[in-house]
PDB file of C-alpha atoms in Angstrom:
ATOM      1  CA  MET A 636      -3.993 -19.942   6.106  1.00 41.00           C
ATOM      2  CA  ARG A 637      -1.667 -18.007   8.375  1.00 49.00           C
ATOM      3  CA  ARG A 638      -2.109 -14.262   8.753  1.00 58.00           C
ATOM      4  CA  LEU A 639       0.531 -12.475   6.746  1.00 66.00           C
ATOM      5  CA  GLY A 640       2.575  -9.442   7.701  1.00 63.00           C
ATOM      6  CA  SER A 641       1.135  -6.139   8.867  1.00 75.00           C
ATOM      7  CA  VAL A 642       2.171  -3.007   6.941  1.00 79.00           C
ATOM      8  CA  GLN A 643       3.206  -0.542   9.629  1.00 73.00           C
ATOM      9  CA  GLN A 644       6.282   1.035   8.075  1.00 74.00           C
ATOM     10  CA  LYS A 645       7.904   1.727   4.727  1.00 79.00           C
ATOM     11  CA  ILE A 646       8.609  -1.659   3.131  1.00 86.00           C
ATOM     12  CA  PRO A 647      12.215  -2.075   1.939  1.00 86.00           C
ATOM     13  CA  CYS A 648      12.945  -2.925  -1.683  1.00 89.00           C
ATOM     14  CA  VAL A 649      14.145  -6.413  -2.603  1.00 92.00           C
ATOM     15  CA  PHE A 650      17.085  -4.702  -4.329  1.00 91.00           C
ATOM     16  CA  LEU A 651      19.495  -2.090  -3.085  1.00 88.00           C
ATOM     17  CA  THR A 652      18.527   1.312  -4.469  1.00 81.00           C
ATOM     18  CA  GLU A 653      20.447   4.299  -5.818  1.00 79.00           C
ATOM     19  CA  VAL A 654      19.716   7.937  -6.624  1.00 74.00           C
ATOM     20  CA  ARG A 655      20.034   8.862 -10.300  1.00 73.00           C
ATOM     21  CA  ASN A 656      20.428  12.369 -11.721  1.00 68.00           C
ATOM     22  CA  GLU A 657      17.346  11.981 -13.895  1.00 67.00           C
ATOM     23  CA  PRO A 658      13.938  13.671 -13.602  1.00 65.00           C
ATOM     24  CA  SER A 659      11.483  11.580 -11.620  1.00 62.00           C
ATOM     25  CA  LYS A 660       8.831   9.755 -13.643  1.00 59.00           C
ATOM     26  CA  LYS A 661       6.498   9.910 -10.676  1.00 60.00           C
ATOM     27  CA  ARG A 662       6.951  13.479  -9.398  1.00 58.00           C
ATOM     28  CA  ASP A 663       7.100  16.270 -11.984  1.00 56.00           C
ATOM     29  CA  CYS A 664       9.100  18.726  -9.862  1.00 59.00           C
ATOM     30  CA  GLN A 665      11.694  16.203  -8.650  1.00 61.00           C
ATOM     31  CA  GLN A 666      14.946  16.287 -10.619  1.00 61.00           C
ATOM     32  CA  PHE A 667      16.207  12.906  -9.427  1.00 65.00           C
ATOM     33  CA  GLN A 668      14.774   9.440  -9.057  1.00 71.00           C
ATOM     34  CA  VAL A 669      15.369   6.472  -6.784  1.00 74.00           C
ATOM     35  CA  VAL A 670      15.669   3.197  -8.699  1.00 77.00           C
ATOM     36  CA  ALA A 671      16.659  -0.367  -7.912  1.00 78.00           C
ATOM     37  CA  THR A 672      20.094  -1.712  -8.708  1.00 85.00           C
ATOM     38  CA  GLU A 673      20.576  -5.349  -9.674  1.00 87.00           C
ATOM     39  CA  ASN A 674      22.007  -6.169  -6.235  1.00 91.00           C
ATOM     40  CA  VAL A 675      19.661  -8.058  -3.931  1.00 92.00           C
ATOM     41  CA  ASN A 676      19.112  -6.356  -0.574  1.00 93.00           C
ATOM     42  CA  PRO A 677      20.986  -8.305   2.169  1.00 94.00           C
ATOM     43  CA  ALA A 678      17.923  -7.852   4.419  1.00 92.00           C
ATOM     44  CA  ALA A 679      15.885  -9.869   1.912  1.00 93.00           C
ATOM     45  CA  LEU A 680      18.431 -12.680   1.925  1.00 94.00           C
ATOM     46  CA  GLU A 681      18.628 -12.680   5.714  1.00 94.00           C
ATOM     47  CA  SER A 682      14.839 -13.119   5.861  1.00 93.00           C
ATOM     48  CA  ASP A 683      15.024 -16.002   3.349  1.00 94.00           C
ATOM     49  CA  ILE A 684      12.994 -14.298   0.644  1.00 94.00           C
ATOM     50  CA  HIS A 685      13.263 -17.366  -1.602  1.00 92.00           C
ATOM     51  CA  CYS A 686      10.881 -19.178   0.764  1.00 92.00           C
ATOM     52  CA  ALA A 687       8.555 -16.186   1.284  1.00 92.00           C
ATOM     53  CA  VAL A 688       4.908 -15.887   0.188  1.00 92.00           C
ATOM     54  CA  ALA A 689       4.600 -13.571  -2.843  1.00 94.00           C
ATOM     55  CA  THR A 690       1.473 -11.405  -2.991  1.00 93.00           C
ATOM     56  CA  GLU A 691       0.162  -8.639  -5.222  1.00 92.00           C
ATOM     57  CA  LYS A 692       0.943  -5.090  -4.096  1.00 92.00           C
ATOM     58  CA  ILE A 693      -2.423  -3.328  -4.013  1.00 91.00           C
ATOM     59  CA  ASP A 694      -2.701   0.215  -5.383  1.00 91.00           C
ATOM     60  CA  GLY A 695      -4.775   2.023  -2.755  1.00 94.00           C
ATOM     61  CA  THR A 696      -4.305   3.678   0.618  1.00 95.00           C
ATOM     62  CA  CYS A 697      -3.235   1.844   3.753  1.00 94.00           C
ATOM     63  CA  CYS A 698      -5.569   1.353   6.751  1.00 96.00           C
ATOM     64  CA  TYR A 699      -5.300  -0.281  10.163  1.00 96.00           C
ATOM     65  CA  VAL A 700      -7.811  -1.773  12.569  1.00 97.00           C
ATOM     66  CA  THR A 701      -7.222  -1.295  16.296  1.00 96.00           C
ATOM     67  CA  THR A 702      -9.084   0.096  19.303  1.00 96.00           C
ATOM     68  CA  TYR A 703     -10.216   3.695  19.715  1.00 96.00           C
ATOM     69  CA  LYS A 704     -12.096   4.752  22.832  1.00 93.00           C
ATOM     70  CA  GLY A 705     -12.356   1.100  23.779  1.00 94.00           C
ATOM     71  CA  GLU A 706     -13.955  -0.109  20.513  1.00 96.00           C
ATOM     72  CA  PRO A 707     -12.566  -1.711  17.315  1.00 97.00           C
ATOM     73  CA  TYR A 708     -11.985   1.112  14.851  1.00 97.00           C
ATOM     74  CA  LEU A 709     -10.673   1.731  11.354  1.00 98.00           C
ATOM     75  CA  TRP A 710      -7.638   4.010  11.212  1.00 97.00           C
ATOM     76  CA  ALA A 711      -6.333   5.871   8.150  1.00 97.00           C
ATOM     77  CA  ARG A 712      -2.644   6.175   7.309  1.00 95.00           C
ATOM     78  CA  LEU A 713      -1.218   9.584   8.132  1.00 94.00           C
ATOM     79  CA  ASP A 714       2.544   9.922   8.079  1.00 92.00           C
ATOM     80  CA  ARG A 715       3.931  12.923   9.881  1.00 91.00           C
ATOM     81  CA  LYS A 716       5.887  14.690   7.143  1.00 91.00           C
ATOM     82  CA  PRO A 717       8.505  17.434   7.107  1.00 92.00           C
ATOM     83  CA  THR A 718       7.643  21.085   6.619  1.00 93.00           C
ATOM     84  CA  LYS A 719       8.397  22.554   3.187  1.00 92.00           C
ATOM     85  CA  GLN A 720      11.678  24.084   4.334  1.00 92.00           C
ATOM     86  CA  ALA A 721      12.837  20.916   6.083  1.00 92.00           C
ATOM     87  CA  ASP A 722      11.853  18.770   3.108  1.00 90.00           C
ATOM     88  CA  LYS A 723      13.829  21.086   0.813  1.00 90.00           C
ATOM     89  CA  ARG A 724      16.936  20.650   2.971  1.00 91.00           C
ATOM     90  CA  PHE A 725      16.410  16.882   3.045  1.00 90.00           C
ATOM     91  CA  LYS A 726      16.048  16.559  -0.746  1.00 86.00           C
ATOM     92  CA  LYS A 727      19.113  18.754  -1.304  1.00 88.00           C
ATOM     93  CA  TYR A 728      21.109  16.483   1.010  1.00 87.00           C
ATOM     94  CA  GLN A 729      19.763  13.344  -0.683  1.00 80.00           C
ATOM     95  CA  TYR A 730      20.638  14.694  -4.126  1.00 78.00           C
ATOM     96  CA  SER A 731      24.178  15.717  -3.179  1.00 83.00           C
ATOM     97  CA  GLN A 732      25.052  12.698  -1.041  1.00 80.00           C
ATOM     98  CA  LYS A 733      23.166  10.074  -3.107  1.00 74.00           C
ATOM     99  CA  THR A 734      21.729   8.707   0.121  1.00 78.00           C
ATOM    100  CA  CYS A 735      19.254   9.574   2.877  1.00 79.00           C
ATOM    101  CA  LYS A 736      21.487   8.307   5.644  1.00 80.00           C
ATOM    102  CA  GLY A 737      23.283  10.804   7.849  1.00 83.00           C
ATOM    103  CA  PHE A 738      20.771  13.627   7.551  1.00 87.00           C
ATOM    104  CA  VAL A 739      20.021  15.263  10.922  1.00 86.00           C
ATOM    105  CA  TRP A 740      16.443  16.251  11.758  1.00 89.00           C
ATOM    106  CA  ASN A 741      15.100  18.617  14.394  1.00 86.00           C
ATOM    107  CA  VAL A 742      11.982  16.656  15.285  1.00 84.00           C
ATOM    108  CA  ASP A 743      10.448  19.513  17.299  1.00 84.00           C
ATOM    109  CA  LYS A 744      10.664  22.038  14.439  1.00 89.00           C
ATOM    110  CA  ASP A 745      11.024  20.135  11.157  1.00 91.00           C
ATOM    111  CA  PHE A 746       7.695  18.254  11.120  1.00 92.00           C
ATOM    112  CA  ARG A 747       4.102  19.263  10.550  1.00 92.00           C
ATOM    113  CA  GLU A 748       1.484  19.095  13.262  1.00 91.00           C
ATOM    114  CA  VAL A 749      -0.864  16.097  13.394  1.00 92.00           C
ATOM    115  CA  PRO A 750      -4.264  15.599  15.097  1.00 93.00           C
ATOM    116  CA  GLU A 751      -4.259  14.898  18.819  1.00 93.00           C
ATOM    117  CA  SER A 752      -5.663  11.409  18.143  1.00 95.00           C
ATOM    118  CA  TRP A 753      -2.680  10.499  15.919  1.00 94.00           C
ATOM    119  CA  ILE A 754      -0.578   7.510  16.961  1.00 93.00           C
ATOM    120  CA  ALA A 755       2.805   6.410  15.645  1.00 91.00           C
ATOM    121  CA  ALA A 756       2.992   3.128  13.755  1.00 90.00           C
ATOM    122  CA  HIS A 757       4.541   0.051  15.319  1.00 86.00           C
ATOM    123  CA  ARG A 758       8.342  -0.124  15.416  1.00 80.00           C
ATOM    124  CA  VAL A 759       8.786   3.617  14.989  1.00 86.00           C
ATOM    125  CA  GLN A 760      11.877   4.511  16.995  1.00 84.00           C
ATOM    126  CA  HIS A 761      11.603   7.014  19.833  1.00 85.00           C
ATOM    127  CA  GLU A 762      14.141   9.364  21.377  1.00 82.00           C
ATOM    128  CA  ASN A 763      13.388  11.233  24.612  1.00 80.00           C
ATOM    129  CA  GLY A 764       9.802  10.045  24.347  1.00 80.00           C
ATOM    130  CA  HIS A 765       9.292  11.458  20.840  1.00 82.00           C
ATOM    131  CA  PRO A 766       8.948   9.431  17.608  1.00 87.00           C
ATOM    132  CA  VAL A 767      11.745  10.023  15.118  1.00 85.00           C
ATOM    133  CA  PRO A 768      11.591   9.822  11.298  1.00 89.00           C
ATOM    134  CA  ASP A 769      12.732   6.878   9.220  1.00 84.00           C
ATOM    135  CA  GLU A 770      15.477   7.170   6.628  1.00 79.00           C
ATOM    136  CA  HIS A 771      12.955   8.537   4.125  1.00 79.00           C
ATOM    137  CA  GLY A 772      12.054  11.476   6.359  1.00 87.00           C
ATOM    138  CA  HIS A 773       8.583  10.273   7.421  1.00 86.00           C
ATOM    139  CA  ILE A 774       7.129   9.279  10.773  1.00 91.00           C
ATOM    140  CA  PRO A 775       4.535   6.615   9.890  1.00 91.00           C
ATOM    141  CA  GLY A 776       1.305   6.812  11.847  1.00 93.00           C
ATOM    142  CA  TRP A 777      -2.477   6.528  11.981  1.00 96.00           C
ATOM    143  CA  VAL A 778      -5.595   8.578  12.725  1.00 97.00           C
ATOM    144  CA  PRO A 779      -9.040   7.141  13.581  1.00 97.00           C
ATOM    145  CA  VAL A 780     -11.613   7.337  10.774  1.00 97.00           C
ATOM    146  CA  ASP A 781     -14.436   9.583  11.961  1.00 92.00           C
ATOM    147  CA  HIS A 782     -17.665   9.792   9.946  1.00 90.00           C
ATOM    148  CA  THR A 783     -17.762  13.557  10.570  1.00 89.00           C
ATOM    149  CA  ASN A 784     -14.367  14.141   8.899  1.00 90.00           C
ATOM    150  CA  LYS A 785     -14.936  14.724   5.166  1.00 92.00           C
ATOM    151  CA  GLN A 786     -11.263  14.076   4.468  1.00 93.00           C
ATOM    152  CA  TYR A 787     -11.864  10.410   5.252  1.00 95.00           C
ATOM    153  CA  CYS A 788     -15.375  10.039   3.824  1.00 95.00           C
ATOM    154  CA  TRP A 789     -14.377   7.148   1.547  1.00 96.00           C
ATOM    155  CA  HIS A 790     -12.714   5.344   4.431  1.00 97.00           C
ATOM    156  CA  ALA A 791     -15.903   5.846   6.427  1.00 97.00           C
ATOM    157  CA  SER A 792     -18.011   4.386   3.615  1.00 96.00           C
ATOM    158  CA  VAL A 793     -16.596   0.893   4.206  1.00 97.00           C
ATOM    159  CA  VAL A 794     -17.306   0.705   7.944  1.00 97.00           C
ATOM    160  CA  ASN A 795     -20.420   0.726  10.104  1.00 96.00           C
ATOM    161  CA  TYR A 796     -19.478   1.398  13.710  1.00 96.00           C
ATOM    162  CA  ASP A 797     -23.039   0.882  14.956  1.00 95.00           C
ATOM    163  CA  SER A 798     -22.972  -2.664  13.614  1.00 95.00           C
ATOM    164  CA  GLY A 799     -19.227  -3.067  14.155  1.00 96.00           C
ATOM    165  CA  VAL A 800     -18.547  -4.335  10.622  1.00 96.00           C
ATOM    166  CA  ALA A 801     -16.389  -3.490   7.600  1.00 97.00           C
ATOM    167  CA  LEU A 802     -16.746  -4.221   3.877  1.00 96.00           C
ATOM    168  CA  VAL A 803     -13.843  -6.486   2.918  1.00 95.00           C
ATOM    169  CA  LEU A 804     -12.695  -8.244  -0.240  1.00 93.00           C
ATOM    170  CA  LYS A 805     -11.367 -11.761   0.339  1.00 87.00           C
ATOM    171  CA  THR A 806     -10.872 -15.059  -1.427  1.00 84.00           C
ATOM    172  CA  HIS A 807     -13.902 -17.348  -1.487  1.00 80.00           C
ATOM    173  CA  GLY A 808     -13.143 -20.381   0.656  1.00 71.00           C
ATOM    174  CA  GLU A 809     -10.211 -22.393  -0.649  1.00 69.00           C
ATOM    175  CA  ASP A 810     -10.624 -21.103  -4.212  1.00 68.00           C
ATOM    176  CA  GLU A 811      -8.030 -18.333  -4.590  1.00 68.00           C
ATOM    177  CA  GLY A 812      -9.331 -17.637  -8.092  1.00 72.00           C
ATOM    178  CA  LEU A 813     -12.687 -16.464  -6.747  1.00 83.00           C
ATOM    179  CA  LEU A 814     -13.042 -13.226  -4.789  1.00 87.00           C
ATOM    180  CA  GLU A 815     -15.992 -12.029  -2.758  1.00 90.00           C
ATOM    181  CA  ILE A 816     -16.877  -8.869  -0.882  1.00 92.00           C
ATOM    182  CA  VAL A 817     -18.445  -9.512   2.509  1.00 93.00           C
ATOM    183  CA  SER A 818     -19.211  -7.740   5.774  1.00 95.00           C
ATOM    184  CA  ILE A 819     -16.729  -8.804   8.445  1.00 95.00           C
ATOM    185  CA  PRO A 820     -16.850  -7.854  12.143  1.00 97.00           C
ATOM    186  CA  LEU A 821     -14.194  -5.266  12.921  1.00 97.00           C
ATOM    187  CA  ILE A 822     -13.167  -7.297  15.938  1.00 97.00           C
ATOM    188  CA  ASP A 823     -12.102 -10.091  13.550  1.00 95.00           C
ATOM    189  CA  LEU A 824      -9.768  -7.638  11.790  1.00 95.00           C
ATOM    190  CA  MET A 825      -8.037  -6.372  14.926  1.00 95.00           C
ATOM    191  CA  GLU A 826      -4.356  -5.441  14.465  1.00 94.00           C
ATOM    192  CA  GLN A 827      -4.517  -6.104  10.731  1.00 93.00           C
ATOM    193  CA  THR A 828      -3.592  -3.656   7.983  1.00 93.00           C
ATOM    194  CA  LEU A 829      -5.659  -3.415   4.824  1.00 95.00           C
ATOM    195  CA  GLU A 830      -5.702  -1.419   1.607  1.00 95.00           C
ATOM    196  CA  LEU A 831      -8.652   0.820   0.778  1.00 97.00           C
ATOM    197  CA  ILE A 832      -9.393   0.753  -2.957  1.00 96.00           C
ATOM    198  CA  GLY A 833     -12.262   2.123  -4.992  1.00 95.00           C
ATOM    199  CA  THR A 834     -13.788   4.755  -7.207  1.00 96.00           C
ATOM    200  CA  ASN A 835     -12.231   7.738  -5.456  1.00 96.00           C
ATOM    201  CA  VAL A 836      -8.882   6.295  -4.373  1.00 95.00           C
ATOM    202  CA  ASN A 837      -5.615   6.741  -6.331  1.00 91.00           C
ATOM    203  CA  GLY A 838      -7.320   7.318  -9.653  1.00 91.00           C
ATOM    204  CA  ASN A 839      -9.291   4.048  -9.384  1.00 94.00           C
ATOM    205  CA  PRO A 840      -6.827   1.765 -11.260  1.00 90.00           C
ATOM    206  CA  TYR A 841      -9.153  -1.232 -10.787  1.00 90.00           C
ATOM    207  CA  GLY A 842     -12.173   0.403 -12.417  1.00 91.00           C
ATOM    208  CA  LEU A 843     -14.440   0.001  -9.403  1.00 92.00           C
ATOM    209  CA  GLY A 844     -17.899   1.560  -9.519  1.00 92.00           C
ATOM    210  CA  SER A 845     -18.673   4.900 -11.112  1.00 93.00           C
ATOM    211  CA  LYS A 846     -19.196   8.541 -10.180  1.00 91.00           C
ATOM    212  CA  LYS A 847     -22.911   7.861  -9.759  1.00 93.00           C
ATOM    213  CA  TYR A 848     -22.397   4.573  -7.928  1.00 94.00           C
ATOM    214  CA  PRO A 849     -19.016   4.722  -6.154  1.00 94.00           C
ATOM    215  CA  VAL A 850     -17.653   1.451  -4.796  1.00 94.00           C
ATOM    216  CA  HIS A 851     -15.009   1.201  -2.064  1.00 96.00           C
ATOM    217  CA  VAL A 852     -13.723  -1.832  -0.212  1.00 97.00           C
ATOM    218  CA  LEU A 853     -10.914  -2.931   2.095  1.00 97.00           C
ATOM    219  CA  VAL A 854      -8.415  -5.555   0.912  1.00 95.00           C
ATOM    220  CA  PRO A 855      -6.397  -7.334   3.636  1.00 93.00           C
ATOM    221  CA  HIS A 856      -2.680  -7.214   2.918  1.00 92.00           C
ATOM    222  CA  GLY A 857      -1.422 -10.522   1.575  1.00 89.00           C
ATOM    223  CA  VAL A 858      -4.812 -11.836   0.468  1.00 89.00           C
ATOM    224  CA  LEU A 859      -3.986 -11.851  -3.266  1.00 90.00           C
ATOM    225  CA  ARG A 860      -1.354 -14.528  -3.781  1.00 89.00           C
ATOM    226  CA  ILE A 861       0.798 -14.608  -6.902  1.00 90.00           C
ATOM    227  CA  ARG A 862       0.556 -18.142  -8.231  1.00 86.00           C
ATOM    228  CA  ASN A 863       3.837 -18.376 -10.139  1.00 88.00           C
ATOM    229  CA  PRO A 864       6.096 -15.627  -8.794  1.00 90.00           C
ATOM    230  CA  PRO A 865       9.462 -14.970 -10.412  1.00 90.00           C
ATOM    231  CA  PRO A 866      12.617 -15.379  -8.321  1.00 91.00           C
ATOM    232  CA  ALA A 867      14.203 -12.367  -6.644  1.00 90.00           C
ATOM    233  CA  ASP A 868      16.423 -11.663  -9.628  1.00 90.00           C
ATOM    234  CA  PHE A 869      16.404  -8.258 -11.329  1.00 90.00           C
ATOM    235  CA  GLN A 870      16.341  -9.418 -14.956  1.00 90.00           C
ATOM    236  CA  GLN A 871      13.727 -12.100 -14.341  1.00 91.00           C
ATOM    237  CA  LEU A 872      11.502  -9.667 -12.439  1.00 91.00           C
ATOM    238  CA  TYR A 873      11.935  -7.043 -15.160  1.00 89.00           C
ATOM    239  CA  SER A 874      10.872  -9.570 -17.805  1.00 90.00           C
ATOM    240  CA  TRP A 875       7.977 -10.781 -15.652  1.00 91.00           C
ATOM    241  CA  PHE A 876       6.545  -7.263 -15.328  1.00 89.00           C
ATOM    242  CA  GLN A 877       6.899  -6.666 -19.071  1.00 88.00           C
ATOM    243  CA  GLU A 878       5.925 -10.005 -20.589  1.00 87.00           C
ATOM    244  CA  CYS A 879       3.777 -12.085 -18.227  1.00 87.00           C
ATOM    245  CA  GLN A 880       0.032 -11.612 -17.943  1.00 85.00           C
ATOM    246  CA  GLU A 881       0.247 -12.154 -14.167  1.00 85.00           C
ATOM    247  CA  GLY A 882       2.843  -9.371 -14.024  1.00 86.00           C
ATOM    248  CA  ARG A 883       0.276  -6.686 -14.914  1.00 86.00           C
ATOM    249  CA  VAL A 884       0.302  -5.449 -11.323  1.00 88.00           C
ATOM    250  CA  GLU A 885       1.755  -2.517  -9.397  1.00 88.00           C
ATOM    251  CA  GLY A 886       4.312  -4.699  -7.670  1.00 92.00           C
ATOM    252  CA  ILE A 887       5.060  -7.680  -5.444  1.00 94.00           C
ATOM    253  CA  VAL A 888       5.197  -7.861  -1.655  1.00 94.00           C
ATOM    254  CA  TRP A 889       6.974 -10.877  -0.187  1.00 94.00           C
ATOM    255  CA  HIS A 890       5.862 -12.010   3.290  1.00 93.00           C
ATOM    256  CA  CYS A 891       8.827 -13.736   4.933  1.00 92.00           C
ATOM    257  CA  ASP A 892       8.518 -16.342   7.672  1.00 90.00           C
ATOM    258  CA  ASP A 893      10.187 -14.039  10.228  1.00 88.00           C
ATOM    259  CA  GLY A 894       7.518 -11.360   9.652  1.00 87.00           C
ATOM    260  CA  THR A 895       9.679  -9.169   7.409  1.00 89.00           C
ATOM    261  CA  LEU A 896       8.021  -7.606   4.356  1.00 91.00           C
ATOM    262  CA  ILE A 897       9.992  -6.988   1.163  1.00 93.00           C
ATOM    263  CA  LYS A 898       8.682  -5.319  -1.991  1.00 92.00           C
ATOM    264  CA  VAL A 899       9.420  -4.384  -5.563  1.00 90.00           C
ATOM    265  CA  THR A 900       7.381  -2.003  -7.732  1.00 86.00           C
ATOM    266  CA  LEU A 901       7.273  -0.992 -11.371  1.00 81.00           C
ATOM    267  CA  GLN A 902       8.838   2.361 -10.538  1.00 73.00           C
ATOM    268  CA  LEU A 903      11.759   0.824  -8.671  1.00 71.00           C
ATOM    269  CA  VAL A 904      12.744  -1.383 -11.608  1.00 71.00           C
ATOM    270  CA  ASN A 905      12.508   1.745 -13.771  1.00 63.00           C
ATOM    271  CA  LEU A 906       9.234   0.802 -15.440  1.00 57.00           C
ATOM    272  CA  ILE A 907       6.109   2.925 -15.371  1.00 50.00           C
ATOM    273  CA  PRO A 908       2.519   1.687 -15.846  1.00 46.00           C
ATOM    274  CA  GLU A 909       2.228   3.049 -19.403  1.00 40.00           C
ATOM    275  CA  GLU A 910       5.279   1.084 -20.477  1.00 39.00           C
ATOM    276  CA  THR A 911       3.856  -2.182 -19.180  1.00 39.00           C
ATOM    277  CA  CYS A 912       0.291  -1.595 -20.330  1.00 36.00           C
ATOM    278  CA  VAL A 913      -1.114  -1.829 -16.831  1.00 38.00           C
ATOM    279  CA  SER A 914      -4.833  -1.127 -16.946  1.00 34.00           C
ATOM    280  CA  PRO A 915      -7.838  -2.092 -14.829  1.00 33.00           C
ATOM    281  CA  SER A 916      -8.581  -5.063 -17.082  1.00 33.00           C
ATOM    282  CA  HIS A 917      -5.100  -6.475 -16.469  1.00 36.00           C
ATOM    283  CA  HIS A 918      -5.248  -6.231 -12.706  1.00 38.00           C
ATOM    284  CA  THR A 919      -6.012  -9.270 -10.606  1.00 44.00           C
ATOM    285  CA  LEU A 920      -9.142  -7.589  -9.257  1.00 48.00           C
ATOM    286  CA  GLY A 921     -10.677  -6.883 -12.654  1.00 41.00           C
ATOM    287  CA  HIS A 922     -13.777  -4.661 -12.798  1.00 38.00           C
ATOM    288  CA  LEU A 923     -16.685  -4.263 -10.419  1.00 38.00           C
ATOM    289  CA  ASP A 924     -19.782  -2.426 -11.579  1.00 35.00           C
ATOM    290  CA  ARG A 925     -22.756  -1.412  -9.507  1.00 30.00           C
ATOM    291  CA  LYS A 926     -26.141  -1.549 -11.294  1.00 30.00           C
ATOM    292  CA  GLN A 927     -29.620  -0.671 -10.150  1.00 25.00           C
ATOM    293  CA  GLY A 928     -30.875  -3.155  -7.600  1.00 26.00           C
ATOM    294  CA  GLY A 929     -27.504  -3.893  -6.032  1.00 28.00           C
ATOM    295  CA  PHE A 930     -24.145  -5.285  -7.019  1.00 31.00           C
ATOM    296  CA  GLU A 931     -23.718  -7.721  -9.866  1.00 33.00           C
ATOM    297  CA  ARG A 932     -21.070 -10.270 -10.694  1.00 32.00           C
ATOM    298  CA  ALA A 933     -18.295  -8.997 -12.939  1.00 35.00           C
ATOM    299  CA  LYS A 934     -15.529 -10.909 -14.662  1.00 33.00           C
ATOM    300  CA  THR A 935     -12.704 -10.086 -17.062  1.00 32.00           C
ATOM    301  CA  GLN A 936     -10.796 -12.430 -19.320  1.00 31.00           C
ATOM    302  CA  ASN A 937      -7.632 -12.318 -17.225  1.00 36.00           C
ATOM    303  CA  SER A 938      -9.023 -11.998 -13.714  1.00 37.00           C
ATOM    304  CA  PRO A 939     -10.908 -14.199 -11.253  1.00 38.00           C
ATOM    305  CA  SER A 940     -14.627 -13.868 -10.766  1.00 37.00           C
ATOM    306  CA  VAL A 941     -15.813 -11.431  -8.131  1.00 40.00           C
ATOM    307  CA  TYR A 942     -19.168 -11.786  -6.411  1.00 40.00           C
ATOM    308  CA  ILE A 943     -20.553  -9.026  -4.246  1.00 40.00           C
ATOM    309  CA  SER A 944     -23.947  -8.017  -2.966  1.00 36.00           C
ATOM    310  CA  ASP A 945     -25.445  -5.518  -0.570  1.00 38.00           C
ATOM    311  CA  THR A 946     -26.099  -8.222   2.010  1.00 35.00           C
ATOM    312  CA  GLY A 947     -23.114 -10.521   1.651  1.00 37.00           C
ATOM    313  CA  PRO A 948     -21.488 -13.006  -0.681  1.00 33.00           C
ATOM    314  CA  VAL A 949     -23.342 -14.374  -3.668  1.00 29.00           C
ATOM    315  CA  VAL A 950     -22.304 -17.969  -4.478  1.00 26.00           C
TER     316      VAL A 950
END
C-alpha cells in the first residue's frame, strides 16, 4: 500500500466555497459562515479527484514526525495566528468582501509569537526570509512534543523517546475491517502526519477510554479507507452524509495521485453532527475501553473490530 498524502497545510474543499450572512453553527460569536457551493473546485478536477483514494477525515489534532536535535520526534500542530486586532480586521474584510483574497497582512506585527523551536509547515510561502500566512490568515507550523510541557501531555502519552516508539492505530494486515493499536518505531513514521485522538482530544467523539483510564493513540492520515465513496457531486455527498451508515463520519479526504489532498466536511455542506446523528457508535473507530489488567477487545455493530494491548497487537 502506497503512503498517502501528508497534511502540512489547510486542505482545500472539493467544492468552491462562499461566505453567507448567517450566524456560524461552529463558532458562537461569528456572524457569518463559510459553506460549500455546488460547484466542484477546479483544483480537484485538475488533480483527477475521480481516481483519488477516499479516506475518513479523523476528528482529532494533527501531528508530524520529523527530527529534533538529531532524533525522530513527534511534533504538535501549532499554527501561527493573528493577534486579536489583526484577526478583527481580517474578519471584517472577509465579511464585507465575501472573500479572504486581497487582504494585506503585516507579518511582523499582525501575528502572535511562537516558541523558538517552532518550524513552518512544508510549502508555506516565504517573503524576505519570513513565512507568510495562507488565504485563511494562518501560518501552519509545528512544535516538538516535550514531556515537560503540560500543554502537550496527551501528545506525550503516545510516545516513548527512550525506546523511540509511538502508539499507533493501523489496519491489521490486509484486512481493512480489522484495526489494531501497536507500538511502531518513530523512525518508521518519519515525515508522516498523523491524527492524535483520545479521551482528552476534541471532546472524544470516538468514545475512547475514560477519565480514570484515558486512552490516546495516533492515527496515520489515510489509513481508514472508505469502501464505497460517493462521487464528488454535492447532492450525492449530501445524501451520503445523511442516509448512509458509512457516512456517519466527520468528512472525507481524497488523496490524489499527484499528492494533492482534497476534503469535504459536514460543516461545509451545511450539515452539523447533530443533524446527521454522528455519535461514537457510528464512527468507523467504534469504542475502545480500558479495563483492569490491560486493554480489551471492543466492537460495535457498525464498526470493525479493534484489538489493542499494553504490549502489542492481540490476534
